[in-house]
Coordinates of C-alpha atoms in Angstrom, one line a residue:
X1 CA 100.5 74.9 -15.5
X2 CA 99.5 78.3 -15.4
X3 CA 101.9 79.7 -17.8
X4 CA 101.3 76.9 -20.3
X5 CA 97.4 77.7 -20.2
X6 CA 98.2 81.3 -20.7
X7 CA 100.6 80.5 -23.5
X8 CA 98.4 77.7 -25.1
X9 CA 95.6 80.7 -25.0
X10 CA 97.5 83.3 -26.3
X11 CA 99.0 81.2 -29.5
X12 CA 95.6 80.0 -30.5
X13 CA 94.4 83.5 -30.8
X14 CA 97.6 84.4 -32.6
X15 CA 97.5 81.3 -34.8
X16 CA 94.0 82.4 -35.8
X17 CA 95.0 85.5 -36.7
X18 CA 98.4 84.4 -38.5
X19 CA 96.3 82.1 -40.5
X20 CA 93.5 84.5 -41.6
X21 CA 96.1 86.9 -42.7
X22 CA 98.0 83.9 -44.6
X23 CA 94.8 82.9 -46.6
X24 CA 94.6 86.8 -47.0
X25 CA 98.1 86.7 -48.6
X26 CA 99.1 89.8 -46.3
X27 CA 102.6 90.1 -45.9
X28 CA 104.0 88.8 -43.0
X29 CA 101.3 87.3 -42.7
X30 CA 101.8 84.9 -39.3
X31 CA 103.6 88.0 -37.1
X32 CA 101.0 90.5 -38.5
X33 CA 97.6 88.5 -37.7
X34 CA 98.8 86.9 -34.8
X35 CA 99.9 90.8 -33.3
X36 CA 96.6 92.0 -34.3
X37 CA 94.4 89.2 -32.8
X38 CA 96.1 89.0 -29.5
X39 CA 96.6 93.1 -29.2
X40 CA 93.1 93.3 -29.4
X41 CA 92.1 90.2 -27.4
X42 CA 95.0 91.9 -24.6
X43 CA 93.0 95.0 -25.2
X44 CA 89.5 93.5 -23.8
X45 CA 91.2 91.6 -20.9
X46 CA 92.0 88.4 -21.9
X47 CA 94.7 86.2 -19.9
X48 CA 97.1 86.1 -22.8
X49 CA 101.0 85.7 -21.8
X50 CA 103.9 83.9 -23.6
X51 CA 106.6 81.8 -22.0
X52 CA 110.0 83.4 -21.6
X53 CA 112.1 80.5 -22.7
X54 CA 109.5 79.7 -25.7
X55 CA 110.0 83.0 -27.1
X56 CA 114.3 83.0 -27.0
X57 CA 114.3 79.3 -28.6
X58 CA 112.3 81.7 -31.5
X59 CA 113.8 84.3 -31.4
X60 CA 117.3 82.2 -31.5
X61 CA 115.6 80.7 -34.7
X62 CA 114.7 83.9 -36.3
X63 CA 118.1 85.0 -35.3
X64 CA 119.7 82.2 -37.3
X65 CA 117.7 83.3 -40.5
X66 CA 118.7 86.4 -40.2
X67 CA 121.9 85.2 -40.3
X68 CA 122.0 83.2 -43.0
X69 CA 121.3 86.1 -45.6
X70 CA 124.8 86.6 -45.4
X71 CA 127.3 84.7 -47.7
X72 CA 130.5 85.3 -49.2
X73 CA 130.2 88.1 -50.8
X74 CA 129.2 90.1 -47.9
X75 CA 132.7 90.8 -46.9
X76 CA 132.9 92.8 -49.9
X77 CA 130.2 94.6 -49.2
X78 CA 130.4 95.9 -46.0
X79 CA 133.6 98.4 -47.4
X80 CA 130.4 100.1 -48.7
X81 CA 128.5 99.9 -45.6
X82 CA 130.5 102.4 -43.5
X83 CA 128.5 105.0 -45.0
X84 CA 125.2 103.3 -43.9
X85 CA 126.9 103.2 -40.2
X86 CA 127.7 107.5 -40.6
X87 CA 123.8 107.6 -41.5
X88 CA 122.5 105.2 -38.6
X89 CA 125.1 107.6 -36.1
X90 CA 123.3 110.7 -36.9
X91 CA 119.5 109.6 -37.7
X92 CA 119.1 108.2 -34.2
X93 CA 121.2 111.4 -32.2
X94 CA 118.7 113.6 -34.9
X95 CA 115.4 111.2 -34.1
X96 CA 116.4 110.9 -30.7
X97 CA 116.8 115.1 -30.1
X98 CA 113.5 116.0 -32.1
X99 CA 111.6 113.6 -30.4
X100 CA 112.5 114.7 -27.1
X101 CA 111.5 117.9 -28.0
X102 CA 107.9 116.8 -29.6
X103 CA 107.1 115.0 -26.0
X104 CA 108.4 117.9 -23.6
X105 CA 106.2 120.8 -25.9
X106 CA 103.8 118.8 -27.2
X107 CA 103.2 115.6 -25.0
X108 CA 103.9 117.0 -21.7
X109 CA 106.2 114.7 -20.6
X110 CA 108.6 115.5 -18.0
X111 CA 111.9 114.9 -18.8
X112 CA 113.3 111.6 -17.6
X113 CA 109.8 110.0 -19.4
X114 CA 110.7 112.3 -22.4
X115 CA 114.4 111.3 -22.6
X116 CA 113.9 107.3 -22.5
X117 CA 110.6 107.3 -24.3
X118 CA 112.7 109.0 -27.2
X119 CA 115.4 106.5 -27.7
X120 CA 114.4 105.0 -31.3
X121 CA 114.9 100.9 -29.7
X122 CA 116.0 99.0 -26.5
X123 CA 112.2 98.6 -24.7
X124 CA 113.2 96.1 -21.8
X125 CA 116.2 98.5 -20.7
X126 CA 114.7 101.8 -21.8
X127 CA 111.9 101.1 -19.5
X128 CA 114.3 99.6 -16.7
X129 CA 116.1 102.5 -16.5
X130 CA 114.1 105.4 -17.0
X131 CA 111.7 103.9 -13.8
X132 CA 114.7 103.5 -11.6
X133 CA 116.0 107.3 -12.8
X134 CA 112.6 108.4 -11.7
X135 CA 110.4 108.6 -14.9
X136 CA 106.9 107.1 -15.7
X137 CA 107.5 103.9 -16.4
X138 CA 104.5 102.4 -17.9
X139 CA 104.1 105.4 -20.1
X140 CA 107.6 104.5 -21.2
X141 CA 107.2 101.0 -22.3
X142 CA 103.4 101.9 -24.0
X143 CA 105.3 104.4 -26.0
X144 CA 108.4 101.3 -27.2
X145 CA 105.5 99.2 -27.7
X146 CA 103.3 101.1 -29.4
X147 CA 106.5 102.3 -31.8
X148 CA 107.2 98.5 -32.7
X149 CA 103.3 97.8 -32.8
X150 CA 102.7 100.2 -35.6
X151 CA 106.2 99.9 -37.4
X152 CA 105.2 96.6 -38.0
X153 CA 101.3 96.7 -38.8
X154 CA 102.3 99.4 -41.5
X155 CA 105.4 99.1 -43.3
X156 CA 105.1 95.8 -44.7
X157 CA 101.4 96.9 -45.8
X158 CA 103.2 100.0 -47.6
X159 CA 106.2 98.2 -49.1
X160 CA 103.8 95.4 -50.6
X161 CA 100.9 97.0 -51.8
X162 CA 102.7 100.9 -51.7
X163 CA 106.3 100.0 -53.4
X164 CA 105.3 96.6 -54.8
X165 CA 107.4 94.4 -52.8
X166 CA 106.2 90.5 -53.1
X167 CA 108.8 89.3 -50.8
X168 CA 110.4 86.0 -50.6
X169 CA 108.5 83.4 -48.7
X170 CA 108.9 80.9 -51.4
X171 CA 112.2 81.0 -51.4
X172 CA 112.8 78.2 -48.9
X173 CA 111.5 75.0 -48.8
X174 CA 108.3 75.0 -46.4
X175 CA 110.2 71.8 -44.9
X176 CA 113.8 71.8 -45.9
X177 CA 115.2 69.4 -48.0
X178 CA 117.0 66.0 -47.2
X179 CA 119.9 67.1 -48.8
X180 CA 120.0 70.2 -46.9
X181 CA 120.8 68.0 -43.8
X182 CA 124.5 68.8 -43.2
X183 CA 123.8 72.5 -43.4
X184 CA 121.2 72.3 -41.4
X185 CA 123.6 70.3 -38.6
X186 CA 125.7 72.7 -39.5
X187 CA 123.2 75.8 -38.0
X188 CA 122.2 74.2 -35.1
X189 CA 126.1 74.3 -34.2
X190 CA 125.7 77.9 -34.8
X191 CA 122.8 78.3 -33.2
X192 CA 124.3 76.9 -29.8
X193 CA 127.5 78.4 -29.9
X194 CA 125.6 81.7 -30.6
X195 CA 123.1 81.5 -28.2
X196 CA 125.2 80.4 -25.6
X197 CA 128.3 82.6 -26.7
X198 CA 126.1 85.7 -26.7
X199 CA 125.1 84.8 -22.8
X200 CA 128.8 84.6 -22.0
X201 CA 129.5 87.8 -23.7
X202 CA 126.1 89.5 -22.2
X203 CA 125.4 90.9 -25.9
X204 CA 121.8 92.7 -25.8
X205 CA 119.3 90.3 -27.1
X206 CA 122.1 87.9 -26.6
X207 CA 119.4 85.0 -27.9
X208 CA 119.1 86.8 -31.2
X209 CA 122.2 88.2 -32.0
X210 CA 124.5 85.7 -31.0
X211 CA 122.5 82.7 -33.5
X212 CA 122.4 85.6 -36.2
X213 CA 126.4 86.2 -35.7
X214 CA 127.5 82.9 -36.0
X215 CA 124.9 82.0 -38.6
X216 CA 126.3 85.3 -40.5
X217 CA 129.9 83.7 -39.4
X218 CA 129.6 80.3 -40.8
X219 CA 128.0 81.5 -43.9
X220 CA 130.7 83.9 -44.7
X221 CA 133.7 81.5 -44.0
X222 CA 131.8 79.2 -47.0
X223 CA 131.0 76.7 -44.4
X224 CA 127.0 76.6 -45.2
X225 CA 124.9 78.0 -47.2
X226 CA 121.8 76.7 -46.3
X227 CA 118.4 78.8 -45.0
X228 CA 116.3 76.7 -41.9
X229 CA 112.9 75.5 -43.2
X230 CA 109.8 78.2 -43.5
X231 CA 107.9 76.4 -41.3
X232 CA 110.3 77.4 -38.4
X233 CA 110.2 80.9 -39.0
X234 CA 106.3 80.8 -39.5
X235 CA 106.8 79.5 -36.1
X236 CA 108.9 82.0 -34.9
X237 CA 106.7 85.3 -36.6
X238 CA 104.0 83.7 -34.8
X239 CA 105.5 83.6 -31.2
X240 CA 106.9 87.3 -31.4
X241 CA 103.7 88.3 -33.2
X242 CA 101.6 87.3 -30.3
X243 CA 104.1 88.3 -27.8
X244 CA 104.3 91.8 -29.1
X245 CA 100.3 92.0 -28.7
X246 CA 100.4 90.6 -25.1
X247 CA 102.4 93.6 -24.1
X248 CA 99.2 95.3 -23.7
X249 CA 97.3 93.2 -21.3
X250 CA 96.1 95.3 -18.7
X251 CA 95.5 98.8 -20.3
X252 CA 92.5 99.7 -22.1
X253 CA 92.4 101.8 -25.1
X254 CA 90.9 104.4 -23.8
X255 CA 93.1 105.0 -21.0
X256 CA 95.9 104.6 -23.7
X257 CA 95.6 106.5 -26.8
X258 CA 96.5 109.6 -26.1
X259 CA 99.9 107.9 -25.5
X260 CA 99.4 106.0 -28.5
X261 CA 98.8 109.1 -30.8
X262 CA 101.4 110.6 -29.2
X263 CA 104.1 107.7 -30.7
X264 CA 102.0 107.6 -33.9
X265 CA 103.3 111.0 -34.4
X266 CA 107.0 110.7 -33.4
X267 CA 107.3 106.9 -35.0
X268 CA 106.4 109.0 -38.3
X269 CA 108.5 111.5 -37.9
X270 CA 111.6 109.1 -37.1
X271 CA 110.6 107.3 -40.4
X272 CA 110.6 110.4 -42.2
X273 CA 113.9 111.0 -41.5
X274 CA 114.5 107.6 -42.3
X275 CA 113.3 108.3 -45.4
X276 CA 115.1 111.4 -46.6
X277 CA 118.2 109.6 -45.4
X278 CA 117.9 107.4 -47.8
X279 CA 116.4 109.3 -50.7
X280 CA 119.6 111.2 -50.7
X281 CA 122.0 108.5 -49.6
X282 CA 121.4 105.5 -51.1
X283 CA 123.1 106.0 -54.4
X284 CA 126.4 106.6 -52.9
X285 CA 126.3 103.5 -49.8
X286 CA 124.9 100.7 -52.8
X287 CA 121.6 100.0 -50.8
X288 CA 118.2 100.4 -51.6
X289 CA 116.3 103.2 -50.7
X290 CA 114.1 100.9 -49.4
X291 CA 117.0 98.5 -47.5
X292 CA 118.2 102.1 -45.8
X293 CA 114.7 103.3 -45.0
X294 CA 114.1 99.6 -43.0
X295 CA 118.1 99.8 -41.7
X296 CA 117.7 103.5 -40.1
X297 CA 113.7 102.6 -38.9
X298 CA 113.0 102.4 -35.2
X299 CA 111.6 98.8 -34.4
X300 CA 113.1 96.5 -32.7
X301 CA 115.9 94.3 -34.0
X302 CA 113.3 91.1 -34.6
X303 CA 110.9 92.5 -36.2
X304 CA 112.2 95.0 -38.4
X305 CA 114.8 92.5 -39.9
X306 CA 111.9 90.2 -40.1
X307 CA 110.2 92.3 -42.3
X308 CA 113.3 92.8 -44.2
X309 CA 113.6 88.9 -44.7
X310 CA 109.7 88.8 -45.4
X311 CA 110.1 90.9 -48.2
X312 CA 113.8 90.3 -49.6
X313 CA 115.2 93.5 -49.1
X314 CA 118.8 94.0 -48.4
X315 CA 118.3 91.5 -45.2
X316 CA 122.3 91.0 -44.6
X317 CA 122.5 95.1 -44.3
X318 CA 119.4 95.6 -42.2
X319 CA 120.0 93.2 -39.5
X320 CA 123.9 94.5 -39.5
X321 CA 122.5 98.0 -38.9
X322 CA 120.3 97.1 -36.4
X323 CA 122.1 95.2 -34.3
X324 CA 124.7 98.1 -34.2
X325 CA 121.5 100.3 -33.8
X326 CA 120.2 98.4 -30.4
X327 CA 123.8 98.1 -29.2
X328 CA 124.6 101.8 -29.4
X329 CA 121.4 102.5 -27.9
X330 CA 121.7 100.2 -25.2
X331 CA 125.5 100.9 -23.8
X332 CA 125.2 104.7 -25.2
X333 CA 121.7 106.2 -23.6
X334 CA 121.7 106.0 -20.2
X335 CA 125.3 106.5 -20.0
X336 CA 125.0 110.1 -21.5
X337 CA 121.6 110.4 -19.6
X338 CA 124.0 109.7 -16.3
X339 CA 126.6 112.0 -17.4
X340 CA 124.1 115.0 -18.1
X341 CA 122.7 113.9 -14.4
X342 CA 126.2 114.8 -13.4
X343 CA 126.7 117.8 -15.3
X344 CA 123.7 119.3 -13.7
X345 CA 124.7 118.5 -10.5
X346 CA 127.8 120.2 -10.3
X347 CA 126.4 123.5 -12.3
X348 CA 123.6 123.7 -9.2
X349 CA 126.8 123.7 -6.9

């Protein structure tokens, strides 16, 4: 019961801000308001919290649109996207390496909290195992959150109103249509086999990426071709929206923003890189500058391939990217962090 209150709470202070933002016509507009509202209601101490199980079912759902902005022709294009995998290779070792650096000099950090802080994704295991390696762990997840808190309250604002982006809301029904039914049977098969699949196969963020990879399955093999109704993924921006701002309940500001500055500074400079990256690379991979600059960015898988499918760009090549992104990141971080652990140790002997 307490959970539910919590959760109850927390929505209706996200679902006041989604909505505000809506009539605003911001982009994004339900994850955006409801992140705000409830980071700054987490901010002055309010009970906010939402359910475990309530955010995979969304997540799973979001994972299923993602999924479905791949088709046929996608096989084709992937030939193209090797170059776009070189790129994501050598902008996270480059972001990853720099950053390091800018937290030992700059922030202070010492150099287990320096090292996992760095990684450009992965929170929840980033967090896990830089604690249990030794290094501050809530200054670790404030600097993932932060990273994904300000990634998403900026670069939808500079796509749309910056670049001129208008996105793609409209382009699914608010409600579906009856004769989408079959397709729609068809994704929740998916959605299942994914969700469940992933478990069995312990993929990271198994309840996103397994929907999205047999969504992205299905629609390449010509099965369906259909999108799941807006209102769901309202639904869904709107849960990760207000979970993203709960992160923060029980830290105050200013006991916080020197952190916060601190990742203000390195999520720009990873962007940055981003950016170069795909000023001089986008030509010769067939993406937009703009679909590279969201591929190579360091959010998190949700919500940087939600503001790729809030804004139509290149939505099949983002997610792809970033769900090799977190993967590599996951298995490939603290296994090199436990092999430099071991190189040190024999060089002391």
């Amino acid at each position: 019961m307490q959970d539910f209150k919590r959760t109850s709470l927390a929505l209706t202070v996200g679902g006041i801000g989604g909505a505000l933002f809506f009539i605003a016509d911001l982009p994004l507009a339900w994850m955006l308001g409801s992140m705000v509202f409830s980071t700054i209601a987490a901010l002055r101490g309010v009970n906010l919290a939402v359910n475990g199980t309530l955010r995979k079912i969304m997540t799973a759902i979001l994972g299923v649109m993602l999924g479905s902005g791949f088709s046929t022709d996608t096989f084709a294009a992937m030939g193209r996207w090797s170059g776009g995998l070189l790129l994501l290779l050598v902008s996270v070792a480059l972001s990853m390496v720099l950053v390091y650096i800018f937290y030992r000099r700059v922030g202070k950090f010492d150099p287990i909290t320096a090292y996992f802080s760095a990684a450009p994704g992965g929170l929840n295991v980033m967090y896990e195992v830089g604690e249990a390696k030794g290094g501050h762990g809530p200054t670790i997840a404030l600097i993932h959150a932060s990273r994904i808190l300000i990634l998403v309250m900026t670069v939808p604002l500079i796509f749309r109103y910056g670049v001129g982006f208008a996105g793609n809301d409209q382009a699914v029904s608010l409600f579906g249509s009856i004769h989408d039914l079959a397709g729609d049977g068809w994704l929740l098969v998916a959605t299942l086999i994914g969700y469940f699949g992933g478990y069995l196969c312990r993929l990271p963020a198994y309840h996103l990426m397994g929907p999205l990879l047999a969504t992205a399955g299905f629609q390449m093999a010509g099965i369906t071709d259909v999108s799941p109704p807006m209102i769901l993924v309202y639904a869904s921006q709107l849960v990760i929206g207000t979970a993203i701002g709960a992160r923060f309940l029980g830290t105050r500001f200013r006991d916080i923003r020197r952190v916060i500055g601190l990742s203000f500074v390195s999520t720009t400079l990873m962007v940055l890189i981003a950016a170069i990256f795909a000023y001089f690379f986008a030509e010769s991979i067939g993406v937009s500058i703009a679909g590279i600059i969201l591929a190579l960015s360091p959010g998190g898988l949700a919500e940087m391939s939600l503001v790729a499918l809030a804004l139509g760009i290149d939505v099949a090549f983002v997610s792809t990217m970033h769900v090799i992104r977190i993967s590599l990141i996951i298995a490939l971080v603290p296994m090199a962090f436990s092999a430099i652990e071991r190189m040190r140790i024999r060089q002391a002997k």
